[in-house]
Amino acid sequence: EVCVPNYIYKVIYRAGSKPASIAFIIPNYRTEESFVRYAVSVDTLEKETGLNFFHELPDHIETKIEASFNE
């Protein structure tokens, strides 16, 4: 038997003068829905997974970009 997770995730970080991030928690099955429906903040994903994705960024940047997202 193979253990198949119910959900998968993806985290995207944009560096530069206006850093930003977005995360997705996506069902691990075929769906016709837009992936945007599954967009969440990185903070939300971190709470779900127990992981800290951008721990190497300066705190003032990490706190800001993880708290919200723009589709």
mmCIF file with all atom_site columns, N, CA and C in Angstrom:
data_model
loop_
_atom_site.group_PDB
_atom_site.id
_atom_site.type_symbol
_atom_site.label_atom_id
_atom_site.label_alt_id
_atom_site.label_comp_id
_atom_site.label_asym_id
_atom_site.label_entity_id
_atom_site.label_seq_id
_atom_site.pdbx_PDB_ins_code
_atom_site.Cartn_x
_atom_site.Cartn_y
_atom_site.Cartn_z
_atom_site.occupancy
_atom_site.B_iso_or_equiv
_atom_site.pdbx_formal_charge
_atom_site.auth_seq_id
_atom_site.auth_comp_id
_atom_site.auth_asym_id
_atom_site.auth_atom_id
_atom_site.pdbx_PDB_model_num
ATOM 1   N N  . GLU A 1 1  ? 0.829   -1.185 0.000   1.00 0.00 ? 1  GLU A N  1
ATOM 2   C CA . GLU A 1 1  ? 0.000   0.000  0.000   1.00 0.00 ? 1  GLU A CA 1
ATOM 3   C C  . GLU A 1 1  ? 0.872   1.246  0.000   1.00 0.00 ? 1  GLU A C  1
ATOM 4   N N  . VAL A 1 2  ? 0.340   2.290  -0.605  1.00 0.00 ? 2  VAL A N  1
ATOM 5   C CA . VAL A 1 2  ? 1.027   3.575  -0.657  1.00 0.00 ? 2  VAL A CA 1
ATOM 6   C C  . VAL A 1 2  ? 0.173   4.601  0.074   1.00 0.00 ? 2  VAL A C  1
ATOM 7   N N  . CYS A 1 3  ? 0.787   5.339  0.951   1.00 0.00 ? 3  CYS A N  1
ATOM 8   C CA . CYS A 1 3  ? 0.088   6.406  1.672   1.00 0.00 ? 3  CYS A CA 1
ATOM 9   C C  . CYS A 1 3  ? 0.019   7.640  0.759   1.00 0.00 ? 3  CYS A C  1
ATOM 10  N N  . VAL A 1 4  ? -1.182  8.103  0.481   1.00 0.00 ? 4  VAL A N  1
ATOM 11  C CA . VAL A 1 4  ? -1.373  9.262  -0.397  1.00 0.00 ? 4  VAL A CA 1
ATOM 12  C C  . VAL A 1 4  ? -1.993  10.388 0.433   1.00 0.00 ? 4  VAL A C  1
ATOM 13  N N  . PRO A 1 5  ? -1.327  11.542 0.508   1.00 0.00 ? 5  PRO A N  1
ATOM 14  C CA . PRO A 1 5  ? -1.876  12.647 1.302   1.00 0.00 ? 5  PRO A CA 1
ATOM 15  C C  . PRO A 1 5  ? -3.143  13.212 0.669   1.00 0.00 ? 5  PRO A C  1
ATOM 16  N N  . ASN A 1 6  ? -4.029  13.725 1.525   1.00 0.00 ? 6  ASN A N  1
ATOM 17  C CA . ASN A 1 6  ? -5.265  14.356 1.044   1.00 0.00 ? 6  ASN A CA 1
ATOM 18  C C  . ASN A 1 6  ? -5.007  15.716 0.407   1.00 0.00 ? 6  ASN A C  1
ATOM 19  N N  . TYR A 1 7  ? -3.943  16.393 0.844   1.00 0.00 ? 7  TYR A N  1
ATOM 20  C CA . TYR A 1 7  ? -3.627  17.731 0.349   1.00 0.00 ? 7  TYR A CA 1
ATOM 21  C C  . TYR A 1 7  ? -2.139  17.842 0.047   1.00 0.00 ? 7  TYR A C  1
ATOM 22  N N  . ILE A 1 8  ? -1.801  18.733 -0.851  1.00 0.00 ? 8  ILE A N  1
ATOM 23  C CA . ILE A 1 8  ? -0.420  19.109 -1.119  1.00 0.00 ? 8  ILE A CA 1
ATOM 24  C C  . ILE A 1 8  ? -0.323  20.621 -0.941  1.00 0.00 ? 8  ILE A C  1
ATOM 25  N N  . TYR A 1 9  ? 0.886   21.148 -0.810  1.00 0.00 ? 9  TYR A N  1
ATOM 26  C CA . TYR A 1 9  ? 1.033   22.598 -0.659  1.00 0.00 ? 9  TYR A CA 1
ATOM 27  C C  . TYR A 1 9  ? 2.139   23.123 -1.551  1.00 0.00 ? 9  TYR A C  1
ATOM 28  N N  . LYS A 1 10 ? 2.050   24.422 -1.782  1.00 0.00 ? 10 LYS A N  1
ATOM 29  C CA . LYS A 1 10 ? 3.075   25.133 -2.540  1.00 0.00 ? 10 LYS A CA 1
ATOM 30  C C  . LYS A 1 10 ? 3.221   26.512 -1.910  1.00 0.00 ? 10 LYS A C  1
ATOM 31  N N  . VAL A 1 11 ? 4.459   26.997 -1.827  1.00 0.00 ? 11 VAL A N  1
ATOM 32  C CA . VAL A 1 11 ? 4.750   28.325 -1.297  1.00 0.00 ? 11 VAL A CA 1
ATOM 33  C C  . VAL A 1 11 ? 5.573   29.067 -2.334  1.00 0.00 ? 11 VAL A C  1
ATOM 34  N N  . ILE A 1 12 ? 5.193   30.305 -2.601  1.00 0.00 ? 12 ILE A N  1
ATOM 35  C CA . ILE A 1 12 ? 5.902   31.122 -3.585  1.00 0.00 ? 12 ILE A CA 1
ATOM 36  C C  . ILE A 1 12 ? 6.350   32.417 -2.911  1.00 0.00 ? 12 ILE A C  1
ATOM 37  N N  . TYR A 1 13 ? 7.598   32.776 -3.132  1.00 0.00 ? 13 TYR A N  1
ATOM 38  C CA . TYR A 1 13 ? 8.167   34.015 -2.585  1.00 0.00 ? 13 TYR A CA 1
ATOM 39  C C  . TYR A 1 13 ? 8.673   34.872 -3.733  1.00 0.00 ? 13 TYR A C  1
ATOM 40  N N  . ARG A 1 14 ? 8.307   36.151 -3.701  1.00 0.00 ? 14 ARG A N  1
ATOM 41  C CA . ARG A 1 14 ? 8.820   37.108 -4.683  1.00 0.00 ? 14 ARG A CA 1
ATOM 42  C C  . ARG A 1 14 ? 9.765   38.054 -3.948  1.00 0.00 ? 14 ARG A C  1
ATOM 43  N N  . ALA A 1 15 ? 11.028  38.062 -4.347  1.00 0.00 ? 15 ALA A N  1
ATOM 44  C CA . ALA A 1 15 ? 12.024  38.950 -3.761  1.00 0.00 ? 15 ALA A CA 1
ATOM 45  C C  . ALA A 1 15 ? 12.015  40.276 -4.507  1.00 0.00 ? 15 ALA A C  1
ATOM 46  N N  . GLY A 1 16 ? 12.801  41.211 -4.046  1.00 0.00 ? 16 GLY A N  1
ATOM 47  C CA . GLY A 1 16 ? 12.935  42.481 -4.734  1.00 0.00 ? 16 GLY A CA 1
ATOM 48  C C  . GLY A 1 16 ? 12.492  43.643 -3.876  1.00 0.00 ? 16 GLY A C  1
ATOM 49  N N  . SER A 1 17 ? 12.195  44.758 -4.535  1.00 0.00 ? 17 SER A N  1
ATOM 50  C CA . SER A 1 17 ? 11.843  45.971 -3.794  1.00 0.00 ? 17 SER A CA 1
ATOM 51  C C  . SER A 1 17 ? 10.474  45.869 -3.116  1.00 0.00 ? 17 SER A C  1
ATOM 52  N N  . LYS A 1 18 ? 9.615   44.972 -3.620  1.00 0.00 ? 18 LYS A N  1
ATOM 53  C CA . LYS A 1 18 ? 8.305   44.736 -3.004  1.00 0.00 ? 18 LYS A CA 1
ATOM 54  C C  . LYS A 1 18 ? 8.134   43.238 -2.761  1.00 0.00 ? 18 LYS A C  1
ATOM 55  N N  . PRO A 1 19 ? 8.808   42.701 -1.736  1.00 0.00 ? 19 PRO A N  1
ATOM 56  C CA . PRO A 1 19 ? 8.715   41.267 -1.497  1.00 0.00 ? 19 PRO A CA 1
ATOM 57  C C  . PRO A 1 19 ? 7.280   40.861 -1.151  1.00 0.00 ? 19 PRO A C  1
ATOM 58  N N  . ALA A 1 20 ? 6.920   39.655 -1.543  1.00 0.00 ? 20 ALA A N  1
ATOM 59  C CA . ALA A 1 20 ? 5.579   39.146 -1.279  1.00 0.00 ? 20 ALA A CA 1
ATOM 60  C C  . ALA A 1 20 ? 5.630   37.624 -1.264  1.00 0.00 ? 20 ALA A C  1
ATOM 61  N N  . SER A 1 21 ? 4.575   37.035 -0.739  1.00 0.00 ? 21 SER A N  1
ATOM 62  C CA . SER A 1 21 ? 4.476   35.584 -0.740  1.00 0.00 ? 21 SER A CA 1
ATOM 63  C C  . SER A 1 21 ? 3.020   35.160 -0.842  1.00 0.00 ? 21 SER A C  1
ATOM 64  N N  . ILE A 1 22 ? 2.819   33.930 -1.242  1.00 0.00 ? 22 ILE A N  1
ATOM 65  C CA . ILE A 1 22 ? 1.500   33.326 -1.299  1.00 0.00 ? 22 ILE A CA 1
ATOM 66  C C  . ILE A 1 22 ? 1.692   31.827 -1.114  1.00 0.00 ? 22 ILE A C  1
ATOM 67  N N  . ALA A 1 23 ? 0.702   31.202 -0.524  1.00 0.00 ? 23 ALA A N  1
ATOM 68  C CA . ALA A 1 23 ? 0.748   29.757 -0.321  1.00 0.00 ? 23 ALA A CA 1
ATOM 69  C C  . ALA A 1 23 ? -0.552  29.145 -0.824  1.00 0.00 ? 23 ALA A C  1
ATOM 70  N N  . PHE A 1 24 ? -0.503  27.874 -1.111  1.00 0.00 ? 24 PHE A N  1
ATOM 71  C CA . PHE A 1 24 ? -1.676  27.141 -1.573  1.00 0.00 ? 24 PHE A CA 1
ATOM 72  C C  . PHE A 1 24 ? -1.751  25.817 -0.834  1.00 0.00 ? 24 PHE A C  1
ATOM 73  N N  . ILE A 1 25 ? -2.944  25.467 -0.394  1.00 0.00 ? 25 ILE A N  1
ATOM 74  C CA . ILE A 1 25 ? -3.219  24.144 0.154   1.00 0.00 ? 25 ILE A CA 1
ATOM 75  C C  . ILE A 1 25 ? -4.236  23.532 -0.801  1.00 0.00 ? 25 ILE A C  1
ATOM 76  N N  . ILE A 1 26 ? -3.785  22.562 -1.593  1.00 0.00 ? 26 ILE A N  1
ATOM 77  C CA . ILE A 1 26 ? -4.555  22.069 -2.731  1.00 0.00 ? 26 ILE A CA 1
ATOM 78  C C  . ILE A 1 26 ? -4.941  20.611 -2.502  1.00 0.00 ? 26 ILE A C  1
ATOM 79  N N  . PRO A 1 27 ? -6.207  20.272 -2.725  1.00 0.00 ? 27 PRO A N  1
ATOM 80  C CA . PRO A 1 27 ? -6.592  18.860 -2.604  1.00 0.00 ? 27 PRO A CA 1
ATOM 81  C C  . PRO A 1 27 ? -5.778  18.003 -3.573  1.00 0.00 ? 27 PRO A C  1
ATOM 82  N N  . ASN A 1 28 ? -5.396  16.839 -3.125  1.00 0.00 ? 28 ASN A N  1
ATOM 83  C CA . ASN A 1 28 ? -4.580  15.943 -3.935  1.00 0.00 ? 28 ASN A CA 1
ATOM 84  C C  . ASN A 1 28 ? -5.469  14.992 -4.745  1.00 0.00 ? 28 ASN A C  1
ATOM 85  N N  . TYR A 1 29 ? -6.365  15.599 -5.489  1.00 0.00 ? 29 TYR A N  1
ATOM 86  C CA . TYR A 1 29 ? -7.216  14.849 -6.408  1.00 0.00 ? 29 TYR A CA 1
ATOM 87  C C  . TYR A 1 29 ? -7.576  15.772 -7.558  1.00 0.00 ? 29 TYR A C  1
ATOM 88  N N  . ARG A 1 30 ? -8.034  15.217 -8.623  1.00 0.00 ? 30 ARG A N  1
ATOM 89  C CA . ARG A 1 30 ? -8.355  16.006 -9.813  1.00 0.00 ? 30 ARG A CA 1
ATOM 90  C C  . ARG A 1 30 ? -9.529  16.939 -9.527  1.00 0.00 ? 30 ARG A C  1
ATOM 91  N N  . THR A 1 31 ? -9.350  18.200 -9.883  1.00 0.00 ? 31 THR A N  1
ATOM 92  C CA . THR A 1 31 ? -10.403 19.186 -9.708  1.00 0.00 ? 31 THR A CA 1
ATOM 93  C C  . THR A 1 31 ? -10.344 20.178 -10.860 1.00 0.00 ? 31 THR A C  1
ATOM 94  N N  . GLU A 1 32 ? -11.471 20.681 -11.230 1.00 0.00 ? 32 GLU A N  1
ATOM 95  C CA . GLU A 1 32 ? -11.545 21.666 -12.314 1.00 0.00 ? 32 GLU A CA 1
ATOM 96  C C  . GLU A 1 32 ? -11.512 23.093 -11.765 1.00 0.00 ? 32 GLU A C  1
ATOM 97  N N  . GLU A 1 33 ? -11.465 23.234 -10.453 1.00 0.00 ? 33 GLU A N  1
ATOM 98  C CA . GLU A 1 33 ? -11.471 24.557 -9.838  1.00 0.00 ? 33 GLU A CA 1
ATOM 99  C C  . GLU A 1 33 ? -10.125 25.245 -10.032 1.00 0.00 ? 33 GLU A C  1
ATOM 100 N N  . SER A 1 34 ? -10.170 26.565 -10.067 1.00 0.00 ? 34 SER A N  1
ATOM 101 C CA . SER A 1 34 ? -8.949  27.359 -10.175 1.00 0.00 ? 34 SER A CA 1
ATOM 102 C C  . SER A 1 34 ? -8.119  27.185 -8.906  1.00 0.00 ? 34 SER A C  1
ATOM 103 N N  . PHE A 1 35 ? -6.808  27.092 -9.075  1.00 0.00 ? 35 PHE A N  1
ATOM 104 C CA . PHE A 1 35 ? -5.931  26.953 -7.921  1.00 0.00 ? 35 PHE A CA 1
ATOM 105 C C  . PHE A 1 35 ? -6.027  28.158 -6.990  1.00 0.00 ? 35 PHE A C  1
ATOM 106 N N  . VAL A 1 36 ? -6.472  29.300 -7.500  1.00 0.00 ? 36 VAL A N  1
ATOM 107 C CA . VAL A 1 36 ? -6.595  30.515 -6.690  1.00 0.00 ? 36 VAL A CA 1
ATOM 108 C C  . VAL A 1 36 ? -7.573  30.291 -5.533  1.00 0.00 ? 36 VAL A C  1
ATOM 109 N N  . ARG A 1 37 ? -8.540  29.404 -5.734  1.00 0.00 ? 37 ARG A N  1
ATOM 110 C CA . ARG A 1 37 ? -9.504  29.089 -4.680  1.00 0.00 ? 37 ARG A CA 1
ATOM 111 C C  . ARG A 1 37 ? -8.798  28.545 -3.435  1.00 0.00 ? 37 ARG A C  1
ATOM 112 N N  . TYR A 1 38 ? -7.630  27.980 -3.596  1.00 0.00 ? 38 TYR A N  1
ATOM 113 C CA . TYR A 1 38 ? -6.911  27.339 -2.502  1.00 0.00 ? 38 TYR A CA 1
ATOM 114 C C  . TYR A 1 38 ? -5.783  28.212 -1.935  1.00 0.00 ? 38 TYR A C  1
ATOM 115 N N  . ALA A 1 39 ? -5.753  29.476 -2.308  1.00 0.00 ? 39 ALA A N  1
ATOM 116 C CA . ALA A 1 39 ? -4.714  30.388 -1.834  1.00 0.00 ? 39 ALA A CA 1
ATOM 117 C C  . ALA A 1 39 ? -4.935  30.735 -0.361  1.00 0.00 ? 39 ALA A C  1
ATOM 118 N N  . VAL A 1 40 ? -3.850  30.772 0.380   1.00 0.00 ? 40 VAL A N  1
ATOM 119 C CA . VAL A 1 40 ? -3.865  31.138 1.795   1.00 0.00 ? 40 VAL A CA 1
ATOM 120 C C  . VAL A 1 40 ? -2.598  31.928 2.101   1.00 0.00 ? 40 VAL A C  1
ATOM 121 N N  . SER A 1 41 ? -2.562  32.532 3.263   1.00 0.00 ? 41 SER A N  1
ATOM 122 C CA . SER A 1 41 ? -1.326  33.203 3.680   1.00 0.00 ? 41 SER A CA 1
ATOM 123 C C  . SER A 1 41 ? -0.306  32.147 4.094   1.00 0.00 ? 41 SER A C  1
ATOM 124 N N  . VAL A 1 42 ? 0.952   32.519 4.076   1.00 0.00 ? 42 VAL A N  1
ATOM 125 C CA . VAL A 1 42 ? 2.006   31.612 4.528   1.00 0.00 ? 42 VAL A CA 1
ATOM 126 C C  . VAL A 1 42 ? 1.823   31.314 6.015   1.00 0.00 ? 42 VAL A C  1
ATOM 127 N N  . ASP A 1 43 ? 1.372   32.298 6.794   1.00 0.00 ? 43 ASP A N  1
ATOM 128 C CA . ASP A 1 43 ? 1.090   32.050 8.217   1.00 0.00 ? 43 ASP A CA 1
ATOM 129 C C  . ASP A 1 43 ? 0.092   30.913 8.390   1.00 0.00 ? 43 ASP A C  1
ATOM 130 N N  . THR A 1 44 ? -0.954  30.905 7.574   1.00 0.00 ? 44 THR A N  1
ATOM 131 C CA . THR A 1 44 ? -1.956  29.839 7.656   1.00 0.00 ? 44 THR A CA 1
ATOM 132 C C  . THR A 1 44 ? -1.338  28.483 7.358   1.00 0.00 ? 44 THR A C  1
ATOM 133 N N  . LEU A 1 45 ? -0.539  28.409 6.306   1.00 0.00 ? 45 LEU A N  1
ATOM 134 C CA . LEU A 1 45 ? 0.107   27.148 5.943   1.00 0.00 ? 45 LEU A CA 1
ATOM 135 C C  . LEU A 1 45 ? 1.080   26.702 7.036   1.00 0.00 ? 45 LEU A C  1
ATOM 136 N N  . GLU A 1 46 ? 1.820   27.637 7.603   1.00 0.00 ? 46 GLU A N  1
ATOM 137 C CA . GLU A 1 46 ? 2.760   27.292 8.672   1.00 0.00 ? 46 GLU A CA 1
ATOM 138 C C  . GLU A 1 46 ? 2.029   26.705 9.877   1.00 0.00 ? 46 GLU A C  1
ATOM 139 N N  . LYS A 1 47 ? 0.860   27.253 10.206  1.00 0.00 ? 47 LYS A N  1
ATOM 140 C CA . LYS A 1 47 ? 0.075   26.709 11.324  1.00 0.00 ? 47 LYS A CA 1
ATOM 141 C C  . LYS A 1 47 ? -0.391  25.285 11.018  1.00 0.00 ? 47 LYS A C  1
ATOM 142 N N  . GLU A 1 48 ? -0.760  25.034 9.772   1.00 0.00 ? 48 GLU A N  1
ATOM 143 C CA . GLU A 1 48 ? -1.236  23.706 9.374   1.00 0.00 ? 48 GLU A CA 1
ATOM 144 C C  . GLU A 1 48 ? -0.112  22.664 9.333   1.00 0.00 ? 48 GLU A C  1
ATOM 145 N N  . THR A 1 49 ? 1.081   23.070 8.911   1.00 0.00 ? 49 THR A N  1
ATOM 146 C CA . THR A 1 49 ? 2.177   22.118 8.708   1.00 0.00 ? 49 THR A CA 1
ATOM 147 C C  . THR A 1 49 ? 3.183   22.069 9.850   1.00 0.00 ? 49 THR A C  1
ATOM 148 N N  . GLY A 1 50 ? 3.249   23.130 10.651  1.00 0.00 ? 50 GLY A N  1
ATOM 149 C CA . GLY A 1 50 ? 4.262   23.200 11.695  1.00 0.00 ? 50 GLY A CA 1
ATOM 150 C C  . GLY A 1 50 ? 5.640   23.572 11.162  1.00 0.00 ? 50 GLY A C  1
ATOM 151 N N  . LEU A 1 51 ? 5.701   23.993 9.901   1.00 0.00 ? 51 LEU A N  1
ATOM 152 C CA . LEU A 1 51 ? 6.965   24.386 9.279   1.00 0.00 ? 51 LEU A CA 1
ATOM 153 C C  . LEU A 1 51 ? 7.124   25.901 9.294   1.00 0.00 ? 51 LEU A C  1
ATOM 154 N N  . ASN A 1 52 ? 8.371   26.371 9.215   1.00 0.00 ? 52 ASN A N  1
ATOM 155 C CA . ASN A 1 52 ? 8.671   27.796 9.138   1.00 0.00 ? 52 ASN A CA 1
ATOM 156 C C  . ASN A 1 52 ? 9.410   28.018 7.820   1.00 0.00 ? 52 ASN A C  1
ATOM 157 N N  . PHE A 1 53 ? 8.713   28.537 6.825   1.00 0.00 ? 53 PHE A N  1
ATOM 158 C CA . PHE A 1 53 ? 9.250   28.573 5.467   1.00 0.00 ? 53 PHE A CA 1
ATOM 159 C C  . PHE A 1 53 ? 10.306  29.650 5.229   1.00 0.00 ? 53 PHE A C  1
ATOM 160 N N  . PHE A 1 54 ? 10.135  30.819 5.775   1.00 0.00 ? 54 PHE A N  1
ATOM 161 C CA . PHE A 1 54 ? 11.051  31.924 5.451   1.00 0.00 ? 54 PHE A CA 1
ATOM 162 C C  . PHE A 1 54 ? 11.852  32.368 6.676   1.00 0.00 ? 54 PHE A C  1
ATOM 163 N N  . HIS A 1 55 ? 12.305  31.428 7.454   1.00 0.00 ? 55 HIS A N  1
ATOM 164 C CA . HIS A 1 55 ? 13.028  31.731 8.691   1.00 0.00 ? 55 HIS A CA 1
ATOM 165 C C  . HIS A 1 55 ? 14.355  32.447 8.462   1.00 0.00 ? 55 HIS A C  1
ATOM 166 N N  . GLU A 1 56 ? 14.884  32.399 7.253   1.00 0.00 ? 56 GLU A N  1
ATOM 167 C CA . GLU A 1 56 ? 16.162  33.072 6.994   1.00 0.00 ? 56 GLU A CA 1
ATOM 168 C C  . GLU A 1 56 ? 15.999  34.536 6.588   1.00 0.00 ? 56 GLU A C  1
ATOM 169 N N  . LEU A 1 57 ? 14.774  34.974 6.349   1.00 0.00 ? 57 LEU A N  1
ATOM 170 C CA . LEU A 1 57 ? 14.536  36.387 6.030   1.00 0.00 ? 57 LEU A CA 1
ATOM 171 C C  . LEU A 1 57 ? 14.602  37.229 7.297   1.00 0.00 ? 57 LEU A C  1
ATOM 172 N N  . PRO A 1 58 ? 14.954  38.507 7.170   1.00 0.00 ? 58 PRO A N  1
ATOM 173 C CA . PRO A 1 58 ? 14.875  39.393 8.336   1.00 0.00 ? 58 PRO A CA 1
ATOM 174 C C  . PRO A 1 58 ? 13.441  39.395 8.874   1.00 0.00 ? 58 PRO A C  1
ATOM 175 N N  . ASP A 1 59 ? 13.298  39.437 10.198  1.00 0.00 ? 59 ASP A N  1
ATOM 176 C CA . ASP A 1 59 ? 11.977  39.334 10.825  1.00 0.00 ? 59 ASP A CA 1
ATOM 177 C C  . ASP A 1 59 ? 10.976  40.361 10.314  1.00 0.00 ? 59 ASP A C  1
ATOM 178 N N  . HIS A 1 60 ? 11.420  41.599 10.063  1.00 0.00 ? 60 HIS A N  1
ATOM 179 C CA . HIS A 1 60 ? 10.464  42.629 9.634   1.00 0.00 ? 60 HIS A CA 1
ATOM 180 C C  . HIS A 1 60 ? 9.884   42.321 8.247   1.00 0.00 ? 60 HIS A C  1
ATOM 181 N N  . ILE A 1 61 ? 10.631  41.629 7.417   1.00 0.00 ? 61 ILE A N  1
ATOM 182 C CA . ILE A 1 61 ? 10.123  41.215 6.102   1.00 0.00 ? 61 ILE A CA 1
ATOM 183 C C  . ILE A 1 61 ? 9.279   39.958 6.251   1.00 0.00 ? 61 ILE A C  1
ATOM 184 N N  . GLU A 1 62 ? 9.802   38.977 6.968   1.00 0.00 ? 62 GLU A N  1
ATOM 185 C CA . GLU A 1 62 ? 9.093   37.710 7.151   1.00 0.00 ? 62 GLU A CA 1
ATOM 186 C C  . GLU A 1 62 ? 7.696   37.931 7.744   1.00 0.00 ? 62 GLU A C  1
ATOM 187 N N  . THR A 1 63 ? 7.598   38.717 8.779   1.00 0.00 ? 63 THR A N  1
ATOM 188 C CA . THR A 1 63 ? 6.310   38.962 9.436   1.00 0.00 ? 63 THR A CA 1
ATOM 189 C C  . THR A 1 63 ? 5.317   39.591 8.480   1.00 0.00 ? 63 THR A C  1
ATOM 190 N N  . LYS A 1 64 ? 5.765   40.544 7.705   1.00 0.00 ? 64 LYS A N  1
ATOM 191 C CA . LYS A 1 64 ? 4.864   41.259 6.786   1.00 0.00 ? 64 LYS A CA 1
ATOM 192 C C  . LYS A 1 64 ? 4.371   40.368 5.652   1.00 0.00 ? 64 LYS A C  1
ATOM 193 N N  . ILE A 1 65 ? 5.281   39.669 4.996   1.00 0.00 ? 65 ILE A N  1
ATOM 194 C CA . ILE A 1 65 ? 4.869   38.897 3.809   1.00 0.00 ? 65 ILE A CA 1
ATOM 195 C C  . ILE A 1 65 ? 4.127   37.618 4.155   1.00 0.00 ? 65 ILE A C  1
ATOM 196 N N  . GLU A 1 66 ? 4.318   37.088 5.362   1.00 0.00 ? 66 GLU A N  1
ATOM 197 C CA . GLU A 1 66 ? 3.635   35.853 5.733   1.00 0.00 ? 66 GLU A CA 1
ATOM 198 C C  . GLU A 1 66 ? 2.212   36.092 6.225   1.00 0.00 ? 66 GLU A C  1
ATOM 199 N N  . ALA A 1 67 ? 1.895   37.307 6.616   1.00 0.00 ? 67 ALA A N  1
ATOM 200 C CA . ALA A 1 67 ? 0.598   37.592 7.222   1.00 0.00 ? 67 ALA A CA 1
ATOM 201 C C  . ALA A 1 67 ? -0.547  37.684 6.210   1.00 0.00 ? 67 ALA A C  1
ATOM 202 N N  . SER A 1 68 ? -0.240  38.043 4.984   1.00 0.00 ? 68 SER A N  1
ATOM 203 C CA . SER A 1 68 ? -1.305  38.221 4.003   1.00 0.00 ? 68 SER A CA 1
ATOM 204 C C  . SER A 1 68 ? -0.816  37.799 2.618   1.00 0.00 ? 68 SER A C  1
ATOM 205 N N  . PHE A 1 69 ? -1.736  37.826 1.653   1.00 0.00 ? 69 PHE A N  1
ATOM 206 C CA . PHE A 1 69 ? -1.367  37.486 0.283   1.00 0.00 ? 69 PHE A CA 1
ATOM 207 C C  . PHE A 1 69 ? -2.265  38.249 -0.672  1.00 0.00 ? 69 PHE A C  1
ATOM 208 N N  . ASN A 1 70 ? -1.798  38.394 -1.886  1.00 0.00 ? 70 ASN A N  1
ATOM 209 C CA . ASN A 1 70 ? -2.571  39.037 -2.933  1.00 0.00 ? 70 ASN A CA 1
ATOM 210 C C  . ASN A 1 70 ? -2.646  38.078 -4.097  1.00 0.00 ? 70 ASN A C  1
ATOM 211 N N  . GLU A 1 71 ? -3.879  37.699 -4.437  1.00 0.00 ? 71 GLU A N  1
ATOM 212 C CA . GLU A 1 71 ? -4.059  36.736 -5.537  1.00 0.00 ? 71 GLU A CA 1
ATOM 213 C C  . GLU A 1 71 ? -3.482  37.257 -6.824  1.00 0.00 ? 71 GLU A C  1
#
